[in-house]
XYZ file of N, CA and C in Angstrom:
225
model
N -18.731 28.083 25.684
C -18.047 29.009 24.720
C -16.289 28.833 24.913
N -16.088 27.592 25.294
C -14.626 27.057 25.059
C -14.280 26.243 23.923
N -15.067 26.062 23.248
C -14.980 25.079 22.121
C -13.790 25.512 21.270
N -12.828 24.580 21.068
C -11.889 24.920 20.103
C -11.571 23.487 19.406
N -11.036 23.785 17.814
C -10.874 22.456 17.023
C -10.821 22.458 15.864
N -10.645 21.549 14.932
C -10.185 21.683 13.623
C -11.361 20.993 12.887
N -11.605 21.511 11.827
C -12.302 20.995 10.503
C -11.181 20.958 9.417
N -11.462 19.880 8.668
C -10.692 19.938 7.354
C -11.224 18.994 5.868
N -11.136 19.808 5.150
C -11.314 19.273 3.724
C -9.997 18.550 3.258
N -9.937 17.457 2.721
C -8.702 16.848 2.070
C -8.841 15.911 1.225
N -7.926 15.374 0.381
C -7.616 14.323 -0.247
C -7.257 13.302 0.392
N -7.535 12.018 0.187
C -6.953 10.922 0.934
C -6.588 9.854 -0.393
N -5.356 9.294 -0.184
C -4.749 8.354 -1.132
C -4.129 7.085 -0.083
N -4.701 5.856 -0.478
C -4.116 4.642 0.333
C -2.589 4.781 0.088
N -2.013 4.562 0.916
C -0.416 4.412 1.082
C -0.310 2.678 0.666
N 0.352 2.351 -0.747
C 0.551 1.073 -1.026
C 2.110 0.573 -0.729
N 2.820 1.685 -0.481
C 4.397 1.415 -0.536
C 4.815 0.764 0.985
N 5.011 -0.367 0.922
C 5.787 -1.073 2.259
C 6.406 -0.276 3.119
N 7.527 0.333 2.605
C 8.489 1.011 3.422
C 7.616 2.471 3.962
N 6.988 3.089 3.030
C 6.163 4.226 3.613
C 5.259 3.970 4.729
N 4.694 2.613 4.496
C 3.651 2.209 5.313
C 4.226 2.047 6.928
N 5.673 1.499 6.917
C 6.336 1.091 7.944
C 6.772 2.364 8.671
N 7.146 3.260 7.800
C 7.646 4.805 8.445
C 6.575 5.317 9.248
N 5.460 5.061 8.574
C 4.054 5.556 9.126
C 3.968 5.184 10.336
N 3.959 3.818 10.493
C 3.728 3.203 11.964
C 4.637 3.526 12.771
N 5.936 3.342 12.422
C 6.997 3.959 13.176
C 7.006 5.162 14.053
N 6.718 6.084 12.944
C 6.267 7.600 13.770
C 4.942 7.801 14.734
N 4.104 6.725 14.414
C 2.895 6.623 15.178
C 3.385 6.315 16.510
N 4.169 5.320 16.651
C 4.661 4.661 17.715
C 5.832 5.481 18.522
N 6.565 6.262 17.746
C 7.042 7.134 18.543
C 6.420 8.568 19.065
N 5.245 8.911 18.659
C 4.307 9.894 18.945
C 3.583 9.330 20.233
N 3.238 8.132 20.147
C 2.485 7.552 21.317
C 3.260 6.478 21.972
N 4.214 6.375 22.400
C 4.924 5.293 23.457
C 4.443 4.320 24.087
N 3.468 5.135 24.882
C 2.603 4.062 25.729
C 2.085 3.281 25.382
N 1.555 3.127 23.643
C 0.954 2.007 23.099
C 1.640 0.938 23.140
N 3.148 0.741 23.257
C 3.807 -0.474 23.076
C 3.536 -1.470 24.308
N 3.006 -0.659 25.392
C 2.612 -1.500 26.496
C 1.094 -2.159 26.492
N 0.400 -1.616 25.527
C -0.852 -2.126 25.343
C -1.198 -3.557 25.052
N -2.238 -4.277 25.622
C -1.816 -6.021 25.702
C -2.098 -6.281 24.459
N -2.549 -5.731 23.468
C -2.511 -6.511 21.857
C -1.196 -5.892 21.314
N -0.603 -6.619 20.535
C 0.342 -6.316 19.725
C 0.077 -5.088 18.430
N 1.004 -4.330 18.396
C 0.763 -3.374 17.471
C 0.573 -4.145 16.047
N -0.390 -3.804 15.244
C -0.790 -4.361 13.780
C 0.538 -4.294 12.860
N 0.919 -4.773 11.866
C 1.694 -4.689 10.870
C 1.244 -3.661 9.763
N 1.943 -3.107 8.846
C 1.461 -2.224 8.014
C 0.489 -3.149 7.204
N 0.711 -4.564 6.729
C 0.083 -5.146 5.997
C -1.274 -5.921 6.642
N -1.604 -5.389 7.845
C -2.567 -5.768 8.455
C -3.670 -4.482 8.358
N -3.321 -3.327 8.256
C -4.308 -2.199 8.438
C -4.393 -1.443 7.096
N -4.945 -0.642 6.546
C -5.077 0.365 5.663
C -4.390 1.702 6.374
N -3.418 2.295 5.693
C -2.681 3.658 5.933
C -2.960 4.533 4.656
N -3.521 5.909 5.307
C -4.039 6.611 4.126
C -2.979 8.181 4.382
N -2.535 8.489 2.988
C -1.942 9.848 3.159
C -2.835 10.812 2.739
N -3.223 11.733 3.718
C -4.302 12.921 3.776
C -3.653 14.106 3.282
N -3.786 14.971 2.132
C -3.390 16.293 1.753
C -4.432 17.159 1.882
N -4.478 18.119 2.859
C -5.502 19.191 2.936
C -5.720 20.111 2.058
N -6.823 20.514 2.179
C -7.128 21.521 0.690
C -7.905 22.718 1.568
N -8.519 22.622 2.533
C -8.870 23.912 3.377
C -9.067 23.286 5.004
N -8.689 24.131 5.610
C -8.789 23.987 7.409
C -9.789 25.098 7.644
N -10.556 24.679 8.773
C -11.290 25.766 9.489
C -10.877 25.325 10.921
N -9.957 26.458 11.478
C -9.636 26.556 13.089
C -10.792 27.188 13.588
N -11.714 26.230 14.668
C -12.758 26.849 15.487
C -12.181 27.287 16.767
N -12.487 28.379 17.279
C -12.162 29.274 18.641
C -13.250 29.784 19.099
N -14.347 29.315 19.605
C -15.457 29.807 20.314
C -15.159 30.933 21.228
N -13.768 30.937 21.939
C -13.298 31.839 23.081
C -13.340 33.213 22.407
N -13.323 33.286 20.582
C -13.232 34.522 20.497
C -14.595 34.961 19.805
N -15.785 34.236 20.095
C -16.967 34.724 19.979
C -17.619 33.369 19.149
N -19.166 33.298 19.400
C -19.720 32.148 19.069
C -19.696 31.965 17.799
N -19.343 30.621 17.075
C -19.116 30.418 15.658
C -17.985 30.711 15.079
N -16.994 31.278 15.968
C -15.591 31.937 15.433
C -14.825 30.953 14.504
N -14.546 31.020 13.265
C -13.763 30.006 12.805
C -12.556 30.925 11.765
N -11.623 30.177 11.696
C -10.468 30.958 10.765
C -10.300 30.037 9.540
N -10.362 30.501 8.522
C -9.914 29.612 7.293
C -8.450 29.680 6.749
N -7.954 28.520 6.867
C -6.631 28.421 6.215
C -6.634 27.361 4.915
N -6.325 28.042 3.931
C -6.071 27.079 2.655
C -4.826 26.757 2.288
N -4.725 25.445 1.817
C -3.457 24.958 1.647
C -2.981 25.064 -0.055
């Protein structure tokens, strides 16, 4: 009964602008700085596919409020 989490319906669109992709990769590295010491080098934006995700509806799961409890958030 301690389950908490998110479920999200969203629209995804591939990021094709190089500057935007580099910004996203930079933000990822800032959020997870420990990855810079990972044995493999960080991929370049041209080596991976990056998606912009725009939420439509989000379900916030919180079973501590009762079995199957969800709060819906519309965007």
